[in-house]
Amino acid sequence: SCKCSTLRDYQCLADGERPRLRAVDTEPRKVAVRDIATIEGVRENPLVGYGIVVGLNGTGDRRQTMFTIQTLANALQRMGVQIPTATARVNNVAAVFVTASLPAFARPGTHLDVTVSSIGDAKSLEGGLLLLTPLYGADGTIYAAAQGPLTIGGYSAGGTGNSKQVNHPTVGRIPAGGLVERDTAIDLQKLERIALMLSEANFRTASDIASAVNQELGKQAARAIDARRIEIIPELAGESNLANLLARVEGT
């Protein structure tokens, strides 16, 4: 049987013969900076909101789910309709949490994909429509709004004693259902320093990236701060347009 330690270093011949050393490809592979590092501050931010899904075919929350009734009553009250919460039926309505990711350099009007998840005892969100829902960041500020028909990746069919469920019919998505309302883009021209953050901390890799960036720019503008952070000073790089500078750095 084969006694080779690794298939990379040895090539086994037929059973009973000694393994033969195989030449290992020693040609270095080029890895771009963008593949192993990110720019500090340029990242996605999570958003969350609370809303209601309407238009369900009797698969919504039950009467004992009080927060759904309160939400429906508040929504109708803002539209000038008063309902007694004690007698309201919400079979066609479901309370949901709405989540999305706000991408870097998002501008007002940018569309987002949103995920809608039931938080009550609804059986399914199939065929539902999410009403206008504000989406908040971690600081409590509204950054986007979501609305639209849901797409469900599962279903639930049948009745008591004879039912079938595939995936999770209480979770759905709305492709491009969110709309950014607040400008969150970073003004690159105001940055005095740019930092690269390694995906995995390594002093050697950080030092090599700093050397490669300096070689690409032809100036000593980058230095490794620690095992994860590489700092670049645009003024020393001699590049007035920071977008072009970052493009050169990421492609190094």
PDB file of C-alpha atoms in Angstrom:
ATOM      1  CA  SER A   1       0.000   0.000   0.000  1.00  0.00           C
ATOM      2  CA  CYS A   2       1.023   3.613  -0.438  1.00  0.00           C
ATOM      3  CA  LYS A   3       3.300   5.005   2.284  1.00  0.00           C
ATOM      4  CA  CYS A   4       3.593   8.487   0.817  1.00  0.00           C
ATOM      5  CA  SER A   5       3.429  11.272   3.361  1.00  0.00           C
ATOM      6  CA  THR A   6       1.809  13.754   0.968  1.00  0.00           C
ATOM      7  CA  LEU A   7       0.672  13.557  -2.624  1.00  0.00           C
ATOM      8  CA  ARG A   8       2.279  16.923  -3.236  1.00  0.00           C
ATOM      9  CA  ASP A   9       5.865  15.768  -2.585  1.00  0.00           C
ATOM     10  CA  TYR A  10       5.765  12.149  -3.735  1.00  0.00           C
ATOM     11  CA  GLN A  11       4.333  10.168  -6.569  1.00  0.00           C
ATOM     12  CA  CYS A  12       3.518   6.531  -5.791  1.00  0.00           C
ATOM     13  CA  LEU A  13       4.188   3.849  -8.349  1.00  0.00           C
ATOM     14  CA  ALA A  14       2.674   0.378  -8.407  1.00  0.00           C
ATOM     15  CA  ASP A  15       2.206  -1.525  -5.145  1.00  0.00           C
ATOM     16  CA  GLY A  16       5.472  -2.932  -3.822  1.00  0.00           C
ATOM     17  CA  GLU A  17       7.694  -0.322  -5.487  1.00  0.00           C
ATOM     18  CA  ARG A  18       9.433   2.502  -3.668  1.00  0.00           C
ATOM     19  CA  PRO A  19       7.880   5.954  -3.970  1.00  0.00           C
ATOM     20  CA  ARG A  20       9.594   8.277  -6.387  1.00  0.00           C
ATOM     21  CA  LEU A  21      10.290  11.919  -5.566  1.00  0.00           C
ATOM     22  CA  ARG A  22       8.284  14.225  -7.785  1.00  0.00           C
ATOM     23  CA  ALA A  23       9.446  17.663  -8.764  1.00  0.00           C
ATOM     24  CA  VAL A  24       7.565  20.318  -6.871  1.00  0.00           C
ATOM     25  CA  ASP A  25       6.492  23.421  -8.700  1.00  0.00           C
ATOM     26  CA  THR A  26       8.612  26.140  -7.131  1.00  0.00           C
ATOM     27  CA  GLU A  27       7.405  28.985  -9.324  1.00  0.00           C
ATOM     28  CA  PRO A  28       5.896  31.640  -7.023  1.00  0.00           C
ATOM     29  CA  ARG A  29       2.238  32.504  -7.407  1.00  0.00           C
ATOM     30  CA  LYS A  30       1.222  36.139  -7.425  1.00  0.00           C
ATOM     31  CA  VAL A  31      -1.500  37.065  -4.938  1.00  0.00           C
ATOM     32  CA  ALA A  32      -3.092  40.499  -5.230  1.00  0.00           C
ATOM     33  CA  VAL A  33      -3.433  42.637  -2.118  1.00  0.00           C
ATOM     34  CA  ARG A  34      -7.216  42.736  -2.552  1.00  0.00           C
ATOM     35  CA  ASP A  35      -7.336  38.938  -2.106  1.00  0.00           C
ATOM     36  CA  ILE A  36      -5.785  38.925   1.380  1.00  0.00           C
ATOM     37  CA  ALA A  37      -6.515  42.369   2.792  1.00  0.00           C
ATOM     38  CA  THR A  38      -9.299  44.938   3.029  1.00  0.00           C
ATOM     39  CA  ILE A  39      -9.297  48.695   3.392  1.00  0.00           C
ATOM     40  CA  GLU A  40     -10.023  49.822   6.915  1.00  0.00           C
ATOM     41  CA  GLY A  41     -13.462  51.425   7.180  1.00  0.00           C
ATOM     42  CA  VAL A  42     -14.634  50.130   3.804  1.00  0.00           C
ATOM     43  CA  ARG A  43     -17.118  47.399   4.795  1.00  0.00           C
ATOM     44  CA  GLU A  44     -20.765  46.421   4.974  1.00  0.00           C
ATOM     45  CA  ASN A  45     -22.976  47.403   7.893  1.00  0.00           C
ATOM     46  CA  PRO A  46     -25.977  45.378   9.129  1.00  0.00           C
ATOM     47  CA  LEU A  47     -29.444  46.934   9.141  1.00  0.00           C
ATOM     48  CA  VAL A  48     -32.583  45.733  10.916  1.00  0.00           C
ATOM     49  CA  GLY A  49     -36.201  46.825  11.061  1.00  0.00           C
ATOM     50  CA  TYR A  50     -39.599  45.718  12.346  1.00  0.00           C
ATOM     51  CA  GLY A  51     -42.637  45.572  10.078  1.00  0.00           C
ATOM     52  CA  ILE A  52     -45.677  43.593   9.022  1.00  0.00           C
ATOM     53  CA  VAL A  53     -46.431  41.335   6.075  1.00  0.00           C
ATOM     54  CA  VAL A  54     -49.988  41.455   4.719  1.00  0.00           C
ATOM     55  CA  GLY A  55     -51.948  39.503   2.115  1.00  0.00           C
ATOM     56  CA  LEU A  56     -51.414  36.046   3.614  1.00  0.00           C
ATOM     57  CA  ASN A  57     -54.004  33.368   2.924  1.00  0.00           C
ATOM     58  CA  GLY A  58     -54.951  32.624   6.515  1.00  0.00           C
ATOM     59  CA  THR A  59     -51.384  31.612   7.440  1.00  0.00           C
ATOM     60  CA  GLY A  60     -50.542  34.708   9.476  1.00  0.00           C
ATOM     61  CA  ASP A  61     -50.229  35.235  13.213  1.00  0.00           C
ATOM     62  CA  ARG A  62     -52.973  34.138  15.563  1.00  0.00           C
ATOM     63  CA  ARG A  63     -55.067  36.347  17.802  1.00  0.00           C
ATOM     64  CA  GLN A  64     -52.896  35.708  20.883  1.00  0.00           C
ATOM     65  CA  THR A  65     -49.901  37.346  19.168  1.00  0.00           C
ATOM     66  CA  MET A  66     -50.610  40.733  20.723  1.00  0.00           C
ATOM     67  CA  PHE A  67     -47.737  42.705  19.179  1.00  0.00           C
ATOM     68  CA  THR A  68     -49.044  41.937  15.689  1.00  0.00           C
ATOM     69  CA  ILE A  69     -52.453  43.327  16.607  1.00  0.00           C
ATOM     70  CA  GLN A  70     -50.860  46.420  18.141  1.00  0.00           C
ATOM     71  CA  THR A  71     -48.701  46.987  15.064  1.00  0.00           C
ATOM     72  CA  LEU A  72     -51.692  46.662  12.745  1.00  0.00           C
ATOM     73  CA  ALA A  73     -53.756  49.018  14.909  1.00  0.00           C
ATOM     74  CA  ASN A  74     -50.943  51.614  14.947  1.00  0.00           C
ATOM     75  CA  ALA A  75     -50.513  51.390  11.179  1.00  0.00           C
ATOM     76  CA  LEU A  76     -54.225  51.898  10.593  1.00  0.00           C
ATOM     77  CA  GLN A  77     -54.356  54.734  13.113  1.00  0.00           C
ATOM     78  CA  ARG A  78     -51.698  56.653  11.166  1.00  0.00           C
ATOM     79  CA  MET A  79     -54.028  56.369   8.181  1.00  0.00           C
ATOM     80  CA  GLY A  80     -57.018  57.661  10.125  1.00  0.00           C
ATOM     81  CA  VAL A  81     -58.667  54.316  10.877  1.00  0.00           C
ATOM     82  CA  GLN A  82     -59.526  53.336  14.452  1.00  0.00           C
ATOM     83  CA  ILE A  83     -60.073  49.641  15.276  1.00  0.00           C
ATOM     84  CA  PRO A  84     -60.774  47.903  18.603  1.00  0.00           C
ATOM     85  CA  THR A  85     -57.716  45.734  19.247  1.00  0.00           C
ATOM     86  CA  ALA A  86     -59.726  43.284  21.343  1.00  0.00           C
ATOM     87  CA  THR A  87     -61.736  42.079  18.333  1.00  0.00           C
ATOM     88  CA  ALA A  88     -59.097  42.335  15.594  1.00  0.00           C
ATOM     89  CA  ARG A  89     -58.190  39.204  13.637  1.00  0.00           C
ATOM     90  CA  VAL A  90     -54.726  38.975  12.084  1.00  0.00           C
ATOM     91  CA  ASN A  91     -54.858  35.679  10.187  1.00  0.00           C
ATOM     92  CA  ASN A  92     -53.711  37.418   7.026  1.00  0.00           C
ATOM     93  CA  VAL A  93     -51.010  39.506   8.750  1.00  0.00           C
ATOM     94  CA  ALA A  94     -47.629  38.545  10.242  1.00  0.00           C
ATOM     95  CA  ALA A  95     -45.142  40.550  12.291  1.00  0.00           C
ATOM     96  CA  VAL A  96     -41.610  40.252  10.925  1.00  0.00           C
ATOM     97  CA  PHE A  97     -38.037  41.389  11.371  1.00  0.00           C
ATOM     98  CA  VAL A  98     -36.398  42.749   8.227  1.00  0.00           C
ATOM     99  CA  THR A  99     -32.618  42.567   7.803  1.00  0.00           C
ATOM    100  CA  ALA A 100     -30.206  43.795   5.139  1.00  0.00           C
ATOM    101  CA  SER A 101     -26.552  44.708   4.628  1.00  0.00           C
ATOM    102  CA  LEU A 102     -25.611  48.272   3.782  1.00  0.00           C
ATOM    103  CA  PRO A 103     -22.658  48.101   1.350  1.00  0.00           C
ATOM    104  CA  ALA A 104     -19.680  50.421   1.404  1.00  0.00           C
ATOM    105  CA  PHE A 105     -20.069  53.707  -0.504  1.00  0.00           C
ATOM    106  CA  ALA A 106     -23.854  53.302  -0.627  1.00  0.00           C
ATOM    107  CA  ARG A 107     -25.626  56.374  -2.012  1.00  0.00           C
ATOM    108  CA  PRO A 108     -29.289  57.348  -1.755  1.00  0.00           C
ATOM    109  CA  GLY A 109     -31.227  55.317  -4.293  1.00  0.00           C
ATOM    110  CA  THR A 110     -29.022  52.225  -4.052  1.00  0.00           C
ATOM    111  CA  HIS A 111     -31.111  49.025  -3.980  1.00  0.00           C
ATOM    112  CA  LEU A 112     -30.586  46.354  -1.334  1.00  0.00           C
ATOM    113  CA  ASP A 113     -31.683  42.737  -1.021  1.00  0.00           C
ATOM    114  CA  VAL A 114     -33.618  42.217   2.207  1.00  0.00           C
ATOM    115  CA  THR A 115     -34.538  39.152   4.260  1.00  0.00           C
ATOM    116  CA  VAL A 116     -37.882  38.938   6.058  1.00  0.00           C
ATOM    117  CA  SER A 117     -38.343  36.591   9.049  1.00  0.00           C
ATOM    118  CA  SER A 118     -41.525  35.902  11.011  1.00  0.00           C
ATOM    119  CA  ILE A 119     -41.342  36.559  14.764  1.00  0.00           C
ATOM    120  CA  GLY A 120     -44.860  35.410  15.669  1.00  0.00           C
ATOM    121  CA  ASP A 121     -46.629  32.102  15.145  1.00  0.00           C
ATOM    122  CA  ALA A 122     -47.397  32.509  11.446  1.00  0.00           C
ATOM    123  CA  LYS A 123     -47.410  29.261   9.473  1.00  0.00           C
ATOM    124  CA  SER A 124     -46.155  30.688   6.187  1.00  0.00           C
ATOM    125  CA  LEU A 125     -45.277  34.015   4.545  1.00  0.00           C
ATOM    126  CA  GLU A 126     -46.095  32.727   1.068  1.00  0.00           C
ATOM    127  CA  GLY A 127     -47.852  35.316  -1.083  1.00  0.00           C
ATOM    128  CA  GLY A 128     -47.225  38.083   1.446  1.00  0.00           C
ATOM    129  CA  LEU A 129     -46.371  41.732   0.863  1.00  0.00           C
ATOM    130  CA  LEU A 130     -44.067  43.629   3.195  1.00  0.00           C
ATOM    131  CA  LEU A 131     -45.359  47.092   4.013  1.00  0.00           C
ATOM    132  CA  LEU A 132     -42.968  50.043   4.085  1.00  0.00           C
ATOM    133  CA  THR A 133     -40.442  49.324   6.839  1.00  0.00           C
ATOM    134  CA  PRO A 134     -37.597  51.604   7.994  1.00  0.00           C
ATOM    135  CA  LEU A 135     -34.225  49.883   8.452  1.00  0.00           C
ATOM    136  CA  TYR A 136     -31.983  51.021  11.303  1.00  0.00           C
ATOM    137  CA  GLY A 137     -28.242  50.806  11.863  1.00  0.00           C
ATOM    138  CA  ALA A 138     -26.528  50.018  15.157  1.00  0.00           C
ATOM    139  CA  ASP A 139     -26.616  53.729  16.048  1.00  0.00           C
ATOM    140  CA  GLY A 140     -30.421  53.871  15.775  1.00  0.00           C
ATOM    141  CA  THR A 141     -30.394  55.958  12.588  1.00  0.00           C
ATOM    142  CA  ILE A 142     -32.630  55.090   9.633  1.00  0.00           C
ATOM    143  CA  TYR A 143     -30.434  54.307   6.616  1.00  0.00           C
ATOM    144  CA  ALA A 144     -32.858  52.533   4.295  1.00  0.00           C
ATOM    145  CA  ALA A 145     -36.472  51.487   3.782  1.00  0.00           C
ATOM    146  CA  ALA A 146     -37.894  48.211   2.488  1.00  0.00           C
ATOM    147  CA  GLN A 147     -41.146  47.185   0.824  1.00  0.00           C
ATOM    148  CA  GLY A 148     -42.352  44.623  -1.689  1.00  0.00           C
ATOM    149  CA  PRO A 149     -43.654  41.090  -2.362  1.00  0.00           C
ATOM    150  CA  LEU A 150     -41.815  38.182  -0.748  1.00  0.00           C
ATOM    151  CA  THR A 151     -40.104  35.267  -2.449  1.00  0.00           C
ATOM    152  CA  ILE A 152     -40.241  32.115  -0.327  1.00  0.00           C
ATOM    153  CA  GLY A 153     -37.741  29.267  -0.614  1.00  0.00           C
ATOM    154  CA  GLY A 154     -40.022  26.669   0.971  1.00  0.00           C
ATOM    155  CA  TYR A 155     -43.630  25.651   1.462  1.00  0.00           C
ATOM    156  CA  SER A 156     -45.954  23.980   3.906  1.00  0.00           C
ATOM    157  CA  ALA A 157     -48.929  21.955   2.702  1.00  0.00           C
ATOM    158  CA  GLY A 158     -51.496  19.584   4.133  1.00  0.00           C
ATOM    159  CA  GLY A 159     -53.440  19.449   7.366  1.00  0.00           C
ATOM    160  CA  THR A 160     -53.399  17.689  10.691  1.00  0.00           C
ATOM    161  CA  GLY A 161     -51.893  14.224  10.435  1.00  0.00           C
ATOM    162  CA  ASN A 162     -50.970  14.607   6.767  1.00  0.00           C
ATOM    163  CA  SER A 163     -48.711  17.574   6.137  1.00  0.00           C
ATOM    164  CA  LYS A 164     -45.408  18.279   4.433  1.00  0.00           C
ATOM    165  CA  GLN A 165     -42.965  21.145   4.881  1.00  0.00           C
ATOM    166  CA  VAL A 166     -39.910  21.987   2.767  1.00  0.00           C
ATOM    167  CA  ASN A 167     -37.277  24.422   4.056  1.00  0.00           C
ATOM    168  CA  HIS A 168     -38.599  27.390   6.042  1.00  0.00           C
ATOM    169  CA  PRO A 169     -41.806  29.012   4.735  1.00  0.00           C
ATOM    170  CA  THR A 170     -41.598  31.632   7.513  1.00  0.00           C
ATOM    171  CA  VAL A 171     -38.489  33.262   5.996  1.00  0.00           C
ATOM    172  CA  GLY A 172     -38.469  35.082   2.678  1.00  0.00           C
ATOM    173  CA  ARG A 173     -36.441  37.500   0.585  1.00  0.00           C
ATOM    174  CA  ILE A 174     -37.193  40.604  -1.441  1.00  0.00           C
ATOM    175  CA  PRO A 175     -34.573  41.072  -4.184  1.00  0.00           C
ATOM    176  CA  ALA A 176     -33.788  44.788  -4.503  1.00  0.00           C
ATOM    177  CA  GLY A 177     -36.612  45.434  -2.035  1.00  0.00           C
ATOM    178  CA  GLY A 178     -34.630  47.926   0.052  1.00  0.00           C
ATOM    179  CA  LEU A 179     -33.743  51.487  -0.898  1.00  0.00           C
ATOM    180  CA  VAL A 180     -30.926  53.469   0.689  1.00  0.00           C
ATOM    181  CA  GLU A 181     -32.115  56.823   2.022  1.00  0.00           C
ATOM    182  CA  ARG A 182     -28.962  58.207   3.678  1.00  0.00           C
ATOM    183  CA  ASP A 183     -25.531  58.868   2.174  1.00  0.00           C
ATOM    184  CA  THR A 184     -22.948  56.760   4.020  1.00  0.00           C
ATOM    185  CA  ALA A 185     -20.040  57.004   1.577  1.00  0.00           C
ATOM    186  CA  ILE A 186     -16.623  57.855   2.998  1.00  0.00           C
ATOM    187  CA  ASP A 187     -14.988  61.003   1.635  1.00  0.00           C
ATOM    188  CA  LEU A 188     -11.623  59.597   0.606  1.00  0.00           C
ATOM    189  CA  GLN A 189     -10.126  63.002  -0.050  1.00  0.00           C
ATOM    190  CA  LYS A 190     -10.349  63.859   3.660  1.00  0.00           C
ATOM    191  CA  LEU A 191      -8.322  60.848   4.772  1.00  0.00           C
ATOM    192  CA  GLU A 192      -4.771  61.621   5.847  1.00  0.00           C
ATOM    193  CA  ARG A 193      -3.891  57.943   6.245  1.00  0.00           C
ATOM    194  CA  ILE A 194      -5.131  54.737   4.642  1.00  0.00           C
ATOM    195  CA  ALA A 195      -4.860  51.392   6.374  1.00  0.00           C
ATOM    196  CA  LEU A 196      -4.973  47.886   4.959  1.00  0.00           C
ATOM    197  CA  MET A 197      -6.235  45.120   7.258  1.00  0.00           C
ATOM    198  CA  LEU A 198      -5.020  41.568   6.659  1.00  0.00           C
ATOM    199  CA  SER A 199      -7.640  38.826   6.735  1.00  0.00           C
ATOM    200  CA  GLU A 200      -5.231  36.715   8.797  1.00  0.00           C
ATOM    201  CA  ALA A 201      -2.645  38.324  11.064  1.00  0.00           C
ATOM    202  CA  ASN A 202       0.934  37.618   9.937  1.00  0.00           C
ATOM    203  CA  PHE A 203       4.002  39.821  10.477  1.00  0.00           C
ATOM    204  CA  ARG A 204       5.815  38.469   7.409  1.00  0.00           C
ATOM    205  CA  THR A 205       2.843  39.010   5.125  1.00  0.00           C
ATOM    206  CA  ALA A 206       2.313  42.537   6.467  1.00  0.00           C
ATOM    207  CA  SER A 207       5.968  43.386   5.849  1.00  0.00           C
ATOM    208  CA  ASP A 208       5.877  41.893   2.343  1.00  0.00           C
ATOM    209  CA  ILE A 209       2.749  43.891   1.446  1.00  0.00           C
ATOM    210  CA  ALA A 210       4.346  47.136   2.646  1.00  0.00           C
ATOM    211  CA  SER A 211       7.448  46.410   0.537  1.00  0.00           C
ATOM    212  CA  ALA A 212       5.375  45.523  -2.538  1.00  0.00           C
ATOM    213  CA  VAL A 213       3.272  48.687  -2.239  1.00  0.00           C
ATOM    214  CA  ASN A 214       6.379  50.859  -1.883  1.00  0.00           C
ATOM    215  CA  GLN A 215       7.885  49.173  -4.949  1.00  0.00           C
ATOM    216  CA  GLU A 216       4.679  49.769  -6.941  1.00  0.00           C
ATOM    217  CA  LEU A 217       4.484  53.430  -5.925  1.00  0.00           C
ATOM    218  CA  GLY A 218       8.215  54.036  -6.183  1.00  0.00           C
ATOM    219  CA  LYS A 219       8.179  55.773  -2.809  1.00  0.00           C
ATOM    220  CA  GLN A 220       8.337  54.801   0.866  1.00  0.00           C
ATOM    221  CA  ALA A 221       4.685  55.528   1.608  1.00  0.00           C
ATOM    222  CA  ALA A 222       3.648  52.254   3.286  1.00  0.00           C
ATOM    223  CA  ARG A 223       4.768  50.574   6.473  1.00  0.00           C
ATOM    224  CA  ALA A 224       3.626  47.604   8.533  1.00  0.00           C
ATOM    225  CA  ILE A 225       2.240  48.716  11.894  1.00  0.00           C
ATOM    226  CA  ASP A 226       1.615  45.240  13.316  1.00  0.00           C
ATOM    227  CA  ALA A 227       0.724  41.733  12.165  1.00  0.00           C
ATOM    228  CA  ARG A 228      -2.591  42.861  10.658  1.00  0.00           C
ATOM    229  CA  ARG A 229      -2.371  46.575   9.809  1.00  0.00           C
ATOM    230  CA  ILE A 230      -0.410  48.236   6.987  1.00  0.00           C
ATOM    231  CA  GLU A 231      -0.541  52.023   6.903  1.00  0.00           C
ATOM    232  CA  ILE A 232      -0.222  54.137   3.756  1.00  0.00           C
ATOM    233  CA  ILE A 233       0.278  57.916   3.760  1.00  0.00           C
ATOM    234  CA  PRO A 234      -1.195  59.400   0.543  1.00  0.00           C
ATOM    235  CA  GLU A 235       0.900  62.558   0.838  1.00  0.00           C
ATOM    236  CA  LEU A 236       4.105  60.517   0.681  1.00  0.00           C
ATOM    237  CA  ALA A 237       2.713  58.445  -2.183  1.00  0.00           C
ATOM    238  CA  GLY A 238       2.429  61.548  -4.376  1.00  0.00           C
ATOM    239  CA  GLU A 239      -1.055  60.609  -5.596  1.00  0.00           C
ATOM    240  CA  SER A 240      -3.769  63.268  -5.298  1.00  0.00           C
ATOM    241  CA  ASN A 241      -6.602  60.966  -6.349  1.00  0.00           C
ATOM    242  CA  LEU A 242      -7.078  58.430  -3.555  1.00  0.00           C
ATOM    243  CA  ALA A 243      -9.355  56.225  -5.669  1.00  0.00           C
ATOM    244  CA  ASN A 244      -6.516  55.738  -8.159  1.00  0.00           C
ATOM    245  CA  LEU A 245      -4.081  55.142  -5.313  1.00  0.00           C
ATOM    246  CA  LEU A 246      -6.259  52.422  -3.814  1.00  0.00           C
ATOM    247  CA  ALA A 247      -6.751  50.828  -7.216  1.00  0.00           C
ATOM    248  CA  ARG A 248      -2.971  50.561  -7.632  1.00  0.00           C
ATOM    249  CA  VAL A 249      -2.522  49.243  -4.096  1.00  0.00           C
ATOM    250  CA  GLU A 250      -5.250  46.578  -4.388  1.00  0.00           C
ATOM    251  CA  GLY A 251      -3.793  45.339  -7.662  1.00  0.00           C
ATOM    252  CA  THR A 252      -0.265  45.080  -6.296  1.00  0.00           C
TER     253      THR A 252
END
